[in-house]
Coordinates of C-alpha atoms in Angstrom, one line a residue:
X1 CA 12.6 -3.0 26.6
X2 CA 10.9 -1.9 23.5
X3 CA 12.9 -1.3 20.7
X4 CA 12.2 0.8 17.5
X5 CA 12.8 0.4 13.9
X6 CA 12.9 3.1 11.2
X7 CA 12.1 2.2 7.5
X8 CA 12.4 5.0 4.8
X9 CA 11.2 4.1 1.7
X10 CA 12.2 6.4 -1.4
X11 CA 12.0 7.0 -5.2
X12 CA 13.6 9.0 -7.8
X13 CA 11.5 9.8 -11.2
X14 CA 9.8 6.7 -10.8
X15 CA 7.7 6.7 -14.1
X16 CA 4.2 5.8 -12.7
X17 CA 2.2 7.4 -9.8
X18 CA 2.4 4.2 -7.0
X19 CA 0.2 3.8 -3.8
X20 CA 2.4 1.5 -2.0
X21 CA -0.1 -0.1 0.8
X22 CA 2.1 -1.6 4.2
X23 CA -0.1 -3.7 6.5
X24 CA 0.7 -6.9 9.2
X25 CA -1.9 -9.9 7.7
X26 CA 1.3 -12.5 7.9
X27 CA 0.0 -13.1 11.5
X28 CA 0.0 -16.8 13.2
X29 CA -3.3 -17.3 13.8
X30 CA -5.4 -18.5 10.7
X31 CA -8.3 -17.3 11.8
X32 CA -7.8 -14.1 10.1
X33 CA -11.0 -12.5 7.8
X34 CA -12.8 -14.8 10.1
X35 CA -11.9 -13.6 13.6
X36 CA -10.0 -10.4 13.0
X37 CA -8.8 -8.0 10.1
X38 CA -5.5 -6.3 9.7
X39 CA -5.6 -2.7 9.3
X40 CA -4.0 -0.7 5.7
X41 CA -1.2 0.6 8.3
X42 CA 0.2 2.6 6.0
X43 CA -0.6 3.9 2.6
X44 CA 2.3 6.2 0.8
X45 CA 1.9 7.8 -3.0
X46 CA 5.1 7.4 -4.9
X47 CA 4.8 9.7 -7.8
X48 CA 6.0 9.9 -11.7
X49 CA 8.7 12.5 -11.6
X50 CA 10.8 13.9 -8.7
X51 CA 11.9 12.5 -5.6
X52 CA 9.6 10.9 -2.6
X53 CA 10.6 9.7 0.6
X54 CA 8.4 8.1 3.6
X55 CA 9.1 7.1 6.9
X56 CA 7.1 4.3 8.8
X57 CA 8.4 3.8 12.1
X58 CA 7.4 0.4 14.3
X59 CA 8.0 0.6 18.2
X60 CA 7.5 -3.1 19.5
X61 CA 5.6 -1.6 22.4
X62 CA 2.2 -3.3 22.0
X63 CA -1.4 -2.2 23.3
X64 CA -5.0 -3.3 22.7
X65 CA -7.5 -0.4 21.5
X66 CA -10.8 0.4 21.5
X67 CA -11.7 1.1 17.9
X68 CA -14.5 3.0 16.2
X69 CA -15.3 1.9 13.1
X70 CA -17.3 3.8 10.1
X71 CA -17.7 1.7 7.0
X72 CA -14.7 -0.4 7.8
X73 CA -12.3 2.5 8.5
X74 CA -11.0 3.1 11.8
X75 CA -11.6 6.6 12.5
X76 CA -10.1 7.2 15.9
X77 CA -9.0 5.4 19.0
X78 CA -11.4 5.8 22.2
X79 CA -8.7 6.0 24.4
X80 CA -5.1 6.0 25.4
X81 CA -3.9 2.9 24.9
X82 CA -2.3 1.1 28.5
X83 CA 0.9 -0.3 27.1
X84 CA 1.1 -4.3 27.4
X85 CA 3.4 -7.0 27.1
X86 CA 3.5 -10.7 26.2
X87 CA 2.2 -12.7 28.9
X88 CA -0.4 -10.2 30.2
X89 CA -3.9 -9.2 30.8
X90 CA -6.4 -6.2 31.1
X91 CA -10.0 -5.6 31.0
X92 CA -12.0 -3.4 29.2
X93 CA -14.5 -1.6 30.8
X94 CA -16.8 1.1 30.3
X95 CA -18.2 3.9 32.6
X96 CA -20.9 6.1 30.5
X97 CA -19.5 6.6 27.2
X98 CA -16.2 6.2 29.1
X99 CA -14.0 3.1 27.9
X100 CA -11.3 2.1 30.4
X101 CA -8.3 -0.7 30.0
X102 CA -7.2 -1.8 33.5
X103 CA -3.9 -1.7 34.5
X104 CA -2.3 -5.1 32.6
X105 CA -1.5 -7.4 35.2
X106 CA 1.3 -10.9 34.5
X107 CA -1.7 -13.9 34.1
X108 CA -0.5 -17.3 34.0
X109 CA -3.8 -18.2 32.0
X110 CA -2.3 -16.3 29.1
X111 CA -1.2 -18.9 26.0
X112 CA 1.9 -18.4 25.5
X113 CA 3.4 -15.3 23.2
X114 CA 0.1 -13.7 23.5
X115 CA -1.7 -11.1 25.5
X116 CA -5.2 -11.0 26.5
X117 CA -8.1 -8.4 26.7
X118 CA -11.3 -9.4 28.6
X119 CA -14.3 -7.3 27.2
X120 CA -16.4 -6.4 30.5
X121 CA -18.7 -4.2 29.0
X122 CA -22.3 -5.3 28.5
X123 CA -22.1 -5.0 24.5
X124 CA -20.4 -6.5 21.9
X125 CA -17.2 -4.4 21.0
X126 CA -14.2 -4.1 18.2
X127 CA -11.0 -4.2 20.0
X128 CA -7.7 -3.7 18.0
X129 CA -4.5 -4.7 18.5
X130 CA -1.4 -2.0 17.9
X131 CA 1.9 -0.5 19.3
X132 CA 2.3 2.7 20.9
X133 CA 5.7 4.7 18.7
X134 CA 6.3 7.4 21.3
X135 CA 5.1 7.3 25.3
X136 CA 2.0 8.8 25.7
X137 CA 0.7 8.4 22.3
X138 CA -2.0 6.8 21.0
X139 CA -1.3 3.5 19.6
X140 CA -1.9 2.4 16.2
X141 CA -3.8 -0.2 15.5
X142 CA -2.8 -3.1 13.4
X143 CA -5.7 -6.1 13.9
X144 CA -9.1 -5.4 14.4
X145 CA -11.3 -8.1 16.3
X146 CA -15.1 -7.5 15.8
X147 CA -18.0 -8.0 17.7
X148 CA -16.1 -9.2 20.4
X149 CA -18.4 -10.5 23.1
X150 CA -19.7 -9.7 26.9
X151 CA -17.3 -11.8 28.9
X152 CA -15.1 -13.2 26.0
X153 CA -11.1 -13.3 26.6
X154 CA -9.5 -11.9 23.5
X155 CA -6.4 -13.8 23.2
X156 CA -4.3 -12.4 20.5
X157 CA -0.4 -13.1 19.2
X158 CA 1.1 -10.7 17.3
X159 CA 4.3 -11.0 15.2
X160 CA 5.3 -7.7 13.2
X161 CA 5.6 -9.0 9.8
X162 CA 5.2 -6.2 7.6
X163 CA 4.3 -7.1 3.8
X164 CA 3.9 -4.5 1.1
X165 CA 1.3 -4.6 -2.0
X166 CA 0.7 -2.0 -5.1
X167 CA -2.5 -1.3 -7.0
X168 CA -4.8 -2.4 -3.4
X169 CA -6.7 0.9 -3.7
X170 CA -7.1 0.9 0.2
X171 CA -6.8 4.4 2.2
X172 CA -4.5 4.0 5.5
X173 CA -5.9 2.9 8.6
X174 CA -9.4 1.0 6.7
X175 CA -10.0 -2.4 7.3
X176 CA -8.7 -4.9 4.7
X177 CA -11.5 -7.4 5.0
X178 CA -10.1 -10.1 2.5
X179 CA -7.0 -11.4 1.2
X180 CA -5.3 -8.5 -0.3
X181 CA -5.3 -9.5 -4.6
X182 CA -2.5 -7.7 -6.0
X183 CA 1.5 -8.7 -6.0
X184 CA 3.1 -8.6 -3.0
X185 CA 6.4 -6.6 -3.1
X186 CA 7.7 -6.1 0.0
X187 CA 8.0 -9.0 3.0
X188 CA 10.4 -7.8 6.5
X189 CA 10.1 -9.4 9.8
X190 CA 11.2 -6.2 11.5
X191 CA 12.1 -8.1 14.7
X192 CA 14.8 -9.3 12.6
X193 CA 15.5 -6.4 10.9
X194 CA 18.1 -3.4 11.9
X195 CA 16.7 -0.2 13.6
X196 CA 17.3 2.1 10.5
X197 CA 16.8 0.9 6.8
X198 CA 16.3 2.3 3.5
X199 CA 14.3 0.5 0.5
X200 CA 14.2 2.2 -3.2
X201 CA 11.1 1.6 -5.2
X202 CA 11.8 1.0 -8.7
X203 CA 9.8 0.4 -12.0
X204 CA 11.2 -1.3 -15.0
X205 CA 9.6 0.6 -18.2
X206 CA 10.5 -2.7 -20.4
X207 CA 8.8 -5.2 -17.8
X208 CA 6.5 -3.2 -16.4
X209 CA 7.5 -4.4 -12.9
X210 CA 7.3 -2.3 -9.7
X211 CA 9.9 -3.1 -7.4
X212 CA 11.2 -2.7 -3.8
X213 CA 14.6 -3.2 -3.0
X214 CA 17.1 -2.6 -0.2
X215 CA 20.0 0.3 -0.5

């Protein structure tokens, strides 16, 4: 059964206008800015005077998507994403300018902790990885995969590590397409993490330090 986690992140007359960037690039597989590319999940504006609170809510619910890409930002999701777990497959297909997941299906051909997406399509295509927050939605995607080819099984393993970074200048939902160079503030393995937490962003005037902290 999925489960959900809540994280509210909040500051009070912070002194400096922050962009606090949230994305999932502590991921297993090393092939990442080779093979795939996480997504700027969330970007929240923290402001110099008053009070700012944001909620980002994971569901551990995952899903592949078909992704369109402009520029390296992810503009929408074809379709409805079929929801997925460990240990299972689906296929991507298209009919037209239709795109279609099948039904995932419990494939012993799956490595382990992952699930796979076959692309049966005659092009190449990008195909994301996410997690669907409510039933019905659209899910939103995490890791991108692009170019992925005619026949190629896309295995992928995905662990929600969310890491937190300052100063990126990255708009939510772009692709980050190499390591992200600024300090990294924030670091939760939300499986590990209970459902509802808040985290108060900080800045020391005398150090100059942004920080994140739990309350």
């Amino acid at each position: 059964m999925a489960f959900v986690k809540r994280l509210t992140f909040e500051s009070i007359d912070l002194g400096i206008d922050v962009d606090l960037l949230l994305t999932f690039d502590d991921q297993p597989d090393d092939g990442m800015y080779k093979k795939y590319y996480p997504s700027a999940f969330a970007v929240r504006r923290f402001g110099a005077e008053g009070t700012f609170r944001s909620d980002i809510i994971y569901r551990s619910q995952l899903a592949f998507t078909k992704v369109d890409n402009c520029e390296d930002v992810i503009h929408s999701t074809s379709i409805v994403g079929i929801p997925i777990d460990v240990g299972q497959s689906t296929i991507l297909t298209k009919e037209g300018q239709v795109y279609h997941f099948s039904d995932p299906k419990t494939d012993s051909t799956v490595p382990k902790n992952n699930i796979q997406c076959t692309n049966n399509t005659p092009f190449k295509e990008d195909i994301g990885v996410g997690f669907i927050a409510r039933e019905g939605d659209a899910p939103k995607t995490t890791l991108v995969w692009r170019g992925v080819e005619y026949g190629q099984k896309l295995n992928a393993e995905f662990t929600p590590v969310l890491r937190g970074y300052i100063g990126t200048g990255y708009h939510e939902n772009g692709l980050i397409p190499g390591q992200v160079v600024a300090d990294r503030l924030f670091r939760e393995d939300l499986d590990h993490l209970e459902d509802r937490t808040t985290w108060v962003v900080k800045y020391d005037t005398s150090t100059g330090v942004v920080s994140i902290n739990r309350k």
